[in-house]
PDB file of C-alpha atoms in Angstrom:
ATOM      1  CA  MET A 109      95.749 109.517 107.633  1.00 48.00           C
ATOM      2  CA  THR A 110      94.783 113.016 106.726  1.00 51.00           C
ATOM      3  CA  SER A 111      98.088 114.572 106.033  1.00 67.00           C
ATOM      4  CA  PRO A 112      99.980 113.716 102.811  1.00 83.00           C
ATOM      5  CA  LEU A 113     102.713 111.076 102.904  1.00 89.00           C
ATOM      6  CA  PRO A 114     106.356 112.255 102.877  1.00 90.00           C
ATOM      7  CA  LEU A 115     107.736 112.533  99.297  1.00 92.00           C
ATOM      8  CA  ASP A 116     110.327 109.795  99.823  1.00 90.00           C
ATOM      9  CA  VAL A 117     107.489 107.411 101.087  1.00 92.00           C
ATOM     10  CA  GLU A 118     105.458 108.267  97.878  1.00 93.00           C
ATOM     11  CA  THR A 119     108.405 107.674  95.727  1.00 94.00           C
ATOM     12  CA  ARG A 120     108.995 104.250  97.295  1.00 94.00           C
ATOM     13  CA  LEU A 121     105.430 103.303  96.958  1.00 95.00           C
ATOM     14  CA  ALA A 122     105.553 104.163  93.274  1.00 96.00           C
ATOM     15  CA  ASP A 123     108.946 102.474  92.552  1.00 95.00           C
ATOM     16  CA  GLU A 124     109.441  99.459  94.852  1.00 96.00           C
ATOM     17  CA  ARG A 125     108.388  96.131  93.183  1.00 96.00           C
ATOM     18  CA  ASN A 126     107.491  94.036  96.301  1.00 97.00           C
ATOM     19  CA  VAL A 127     105.669  94.557  99.540  1.00 97.00           C
ATOM     20  CA  TRP A 128     105.395  91.972 102.337  1.00 97.00           C
ATOM     21  CA  LEU A 129     101.713  91.139 102.926  1.00 98.00           C
ATOM     22  CA  CYS A 130     100.727  89.570 106.155  1.00 98.00           C
ATOM     23  CA  THR A 131      97.355  87.772 106.531  1.00 98.00           C
ATOM     24  CA  VAL A 132      95.867  85.779 109.346  1.00 97.00           C
ATOM     25  CA  ARG A 133      95.308  82.009 109.124  1.00 96.00           C
ATOM     26  CA  ARG A 134      92.186  80.399 110.586  1.00 94.00           C
ATOM     27  CA  ASP A 135      94.229  79.280 113.566  1.00 96.00           C
ATOM     28  CA  GLY A 136      95.390  82.843 114.169  1.00 95.00           C
ATOM     29  CA  SER A 137      98.886  82.446 113.063  1.00 97.00           C
ATOM     30  CA  PRO A 138     100.476  84.820 110.553  1.00 97.00           C
ATOM     31  CA  HIS A 139     101.091  84.195 106.934  1.00 98.00           C
ATOM     32  CA  VAL A 140     103.629  86.470 105.283  1.00 98.00           C
ATOM     33  CA  THR A 141     104.551  86.590 101.665  1.00 97.00           C
ATOM     34  CA  PRO A 142     106.135  89.046  99.165  1.00 97.00           C
ATOM     35  CA  VAL A 143     103.777  90.283  96.449  1.00 97.00           C
ATOM     36  CA  TRP A 144     103.702  92.734  93.508  1.00 97.00           C
ATOM     37  CA  PHE A 145     101.554  95.842  94.178  1.00 98.00           C
ATOM     38  CA  VAL A 146     100.288  99.081  93.025  1.00 98.00           C
ATOM     39  CA  TYR A 147      99.545 101.940  95.435  1.00 97.00           C
ATOM     40  CA  ALA A 148      97.172 104.754  94.492  1.00 93.00           C
ATOM     41  CA  ASP A 149      95.175 107.373  96.489  1.00 90.00           C
ATOM     42  CA  GLY A 150      95.596 105.691  99.862  1.00 92.00           C
ATOM     43  CA  THR A 151      94.798 102.137  98.545  1.00 97.00           C
ATOM     44  CA  TRP A 152      97.123  99.179  97.971  1.00 98.00           C
ATOM     45  CA  TRP A 153      96.250  96.885  95.018  1.00 98.00           C
ATOM     46  CA  ILE A 154      97.497  93.272  95.030  1.00 98.00           C
ATOM     47  CA  GLY A 155      96.728  90.555  92.526  1.00 95.00           C
ATOM     48  CA  CYS A 156      96.969  86.938  93.431  1.00 95.00           C
ATOM     49  CA  ASP A 157      95.731  83.506  92.586  1.00 95.00           C
ATOM     50  CA  ALA A 158      92.132  82.930  93.823  1.00 94.00           C
ATOM     51  CA  ARG A 159      93.202  79.601  95.437  1.00 94.00           C
ATOM     52  CA  SER A 160      96.236  81.048  97.282  1.00 96.00           C
ATOM     53  CA  VAL A 161      96.728  80.760 100.934  1.00 97.00           C
ATOM     54  CA  LYS A 162      96.456  84.605 101.190  1.00 97.00           C
ATOM     55  CA  ALA A 163      93.198  84.743  99.311  1.00 97.00           C
ATOM     56  CA  ARG A 164      91.757  81.923 101.570  1.00 96.00           C
ATOM     57  CA  ASN A 165      92.928  83.651 104.696  1.00 98.00           C
ATOM     58  CA  LEU A 166      91.384  86.953 103.563  1.00 97.00           C
ATOM     59  CA  GLU A 167      87.998  85.315 102.969  1.00 95.00           C
ATOM     60  CA  ALA A 168      87.871  84.345 106.696  1.00 96.00           C
ATOM     61  CA  ASP A 169      89.663  87.388 108.113  1.00 97.00           C
ATOM     62  CA  PRO A 170      90.254  90.477 105.951  1.00 98.00           C
ATOM     63  CA  ARG A 171      92.750  92.231 108.265  1.00 97.00           C
ATOM     64  CA  VAL A 172      96.267  92.690 106.795  1.00 98.00           C
ATOM     65  CA  SER A 173      99.554  94.433 107.365  1.00 97.00           C
ATOM     66  CA  LEU A 174     101.792  95.474 104.536  1.00 97.00           C
ATOM     67  CA  ALA A 175     105.620  96.403 104.799  1.00 97.00           C
ATOM     68  CA  LEU A 176     108.000  97.590 102.194  1.00 95.00           C
ATOM     69  CA  GLU A 177     111.137  95.527 102.016  1.00 90.00           C
ATOM     70  CA  ASP A 178     113.712  98.047 103.349  1.00 82.00           C
ATOM     71  CA  GLY A 179     113.834  97.770 107.114  1.00 78.00           C
ATOM     72  CA  THR A 180     116.222 100.778 107.575  1.00 82.00           C
ATOM     73  CA  ALA A 181     113.349 103.187 106.785  1.00 86.00           C
ATOM     74  CA  PRO A 182     110.086 101.324 107.636  1.00 90.00           C
ATOM     75  CA  VAL A 183     106.958 101.881 105.787  1.00 94.00           C
ATOM     76  CA  VAL A 184     104.288  99.704 107.241  1.00 95.00           C
ATOM     77  CA  ALA A 185     100.420  99.951 106.731  1.00 96.00           C
ATOM     78  CA  GLU A 186      97.442  98.272 108.227  1.00 96.00           C
ATOM     79  CA  GLY A 187      94.050  97.780 106.614  1.00 97.00           C
ATOM     80  CA  VAL A 188      91.110  95.572 105.754  1.00 98.00           C
ATOM     81  CA  ALA A 189      91.221  93.856 102.415  1.00 98.00           C
ATOM     82  CA  ARG A 190      88.390  93.538  99.964  1.00 97.00           C
ATOM     83  CA  LEU A 191      88.614  90.767  97.381  1.00 96.00           C
ATOM     84  CA  HIS A 192      87.471  91.501  93.780  1.00 95.00           C
ATOM     85  CA  ARG A 193      86.625  88.630  91.501  1.00 91.00           C
ATOM     86  CA  GLY A 194      86.567  89.872  87.935  1.00 83.00           C
ATOM     87  CA  ASP A 195      85.751  93.350  86.697  1.00 86.00           C
ATOM     88  CA  PHE A 196      89.016  94.788  87.869  1.00 94.00           C
ATOM     89  CA  PRO A 197      89.213  98.625  87.673  1.00 95.00           C
ATOM     90  CA  THR A 198      90.740  99.550  84.389  1.00 95.00           C
ATOM     91  CA  THR A 199      93.100 102.116  85.908  1.00 96.00           C
ATOM     92  CA  VAL A 200      94.537  99.464  88.297  1.00 97.00           C
ATOM     93  CA  VAL A 201      95.069  96.890  85.453  1.00 95.00           C
ATOM     94  CA  GLU A 202      96.872  99.569  83.469  1.00 96.00           C
ATOM     95  CA  ALA A 203      99.003 100.582  86.463  1.00 97.00           C
ATOM     96  CA  PHE A 204     100.136  96.883  86.940  1.00 96.00           C
ATOM     97  CA  ALA A 205     100.941  96.661  83.258  1.00 96.00           C
ATOM     98  CA  SER A 206     102.977  99.822  83.365  1.00 97.00           C
ATOM     99  CA  LYS A 207     104.914  98.939  86.544  1.00 97.00           C
ATOM    100  CA  TYR A 208     105.528  95.204  85.732  1.00 96.00           C
ATOM    101  CA  GLU A 209     106.446  95.232  81.961  1.00 94.00           C
ATOM    102  CA  GLY A 210     102.993  94.500  80.570  1.00 93.00           C
ATOM    103  CA  TRP A 211     101.800  92.021  83.133  1.00 93.00           C
ATOM    104  CA  ASP A 212      98.033  91.538  83.175  1.00 92.00           C
ATOM    105  CA  VAL A 213      96.919  91.297  86.695  1.00 93.00           C
ATOM    106  CA  GLY A 214      93.529  89.726  85.515  1.00 87.00           C
ATOM    107  CA  GLU A 215      94.828  86.797  83.508  1.00 88.00           C
ATOM    108  CA  PRO A 216      94.140  84.117  83.409  1.00 83.00           C
ATOM    109  CA  GLU A 217      90.557  85.281  83.906  1.00 79.00           C
ATOM    110  CA  GLY A 218      88.640  83.671  86.719  1.00 79.00           C
ATOM    111  CA  GLU A 219      91.789  82.386  88.397  1.00 92.00           C
ATOM    112  CA  ARG A 220      92.958  85.597  89.836  1.00 93.00           C
ATOM    113  CA  VAL A 221      91.581  87.932  92.504  1.00 95.00           C
ATOM    114  CA  LEU A 222      92.461  91.552  93.127  1.00 96.00           C
ATOM    115  CA  LEU A 223      92.980  92.771  96.676  1.00 97.00           C
ATOM    116  CA  GLU A 224      91.947  96.236  97.517  1.00 98.00           C
ATOM    117  CA  VAL A 225      93.339  97.515 100.838  1.00 98.00           C
ATOM    118  CA  PRO A 226      92.549 101.008 101.916  1.00 97.00           C
ATOM    119  CA  VAL A 227      95.145 102.143 104.529  1.00 96.00           C
ATOM    120  CA  ARG A 228      93.691 102.416 108.000  1.00 95.00           C
ATOM    121  CA  ARG A 229      96.939 103.262 109.775  1.00 93.00           C
ATOM    122  CA  TRP A 230     100.551 103.920 108.767  1.00 93.00           C
ATOM    123  CA  LEU A 231     103.742 103.159 110.750  1.00 87.00           C
ATOM    124  CA  LEU A 232     106.423 105.478 109.146  1.00 82.00           C
ATOM    125  CA  ALA A 233     110.067 105.289 110.362  1.00 61.00           C
ATOM    126  CA  GLY A 234     108.962 103.990 113.614  1.00 57.00           C
ATOM    127  CA  THR A 235     106.114 106.371 114.258  1.00 60.00           C
ATOM    128  CA  ALA A 236     102.420 105.496 114.269  1.00 57.00           C
ATOM    129  CA  GLN A 237     100.243 107.826 112.206  1.00 56.00           C
TER     130      GLN A 237
END
């Protein structure tokens, strides 16, 4: 998306605590779960357990959809996730700590992965972008 997001969407991306993450299981069925996130510069960042279903799904098929919880004003994104194992970007770690009362997205070390999901396409208020 080349044009900036509407201010109300930017505000929601900064303030909302949860996003629904949809990954694809090996059999092709969807796996949907709410997760904590940080959004910055066109990219979603999500921390999760390295052994979680979502992490295993992404190793096989990195395509994802993300949706904020409020269905009255839809904010949905699609992208391709990249898994980071260790050496998480400092700015992202700090953003998680600020948003989630000091939570360290990288702890315990080695047991967590960081998902990086650049937005490929938006669906905003029912309109594909």
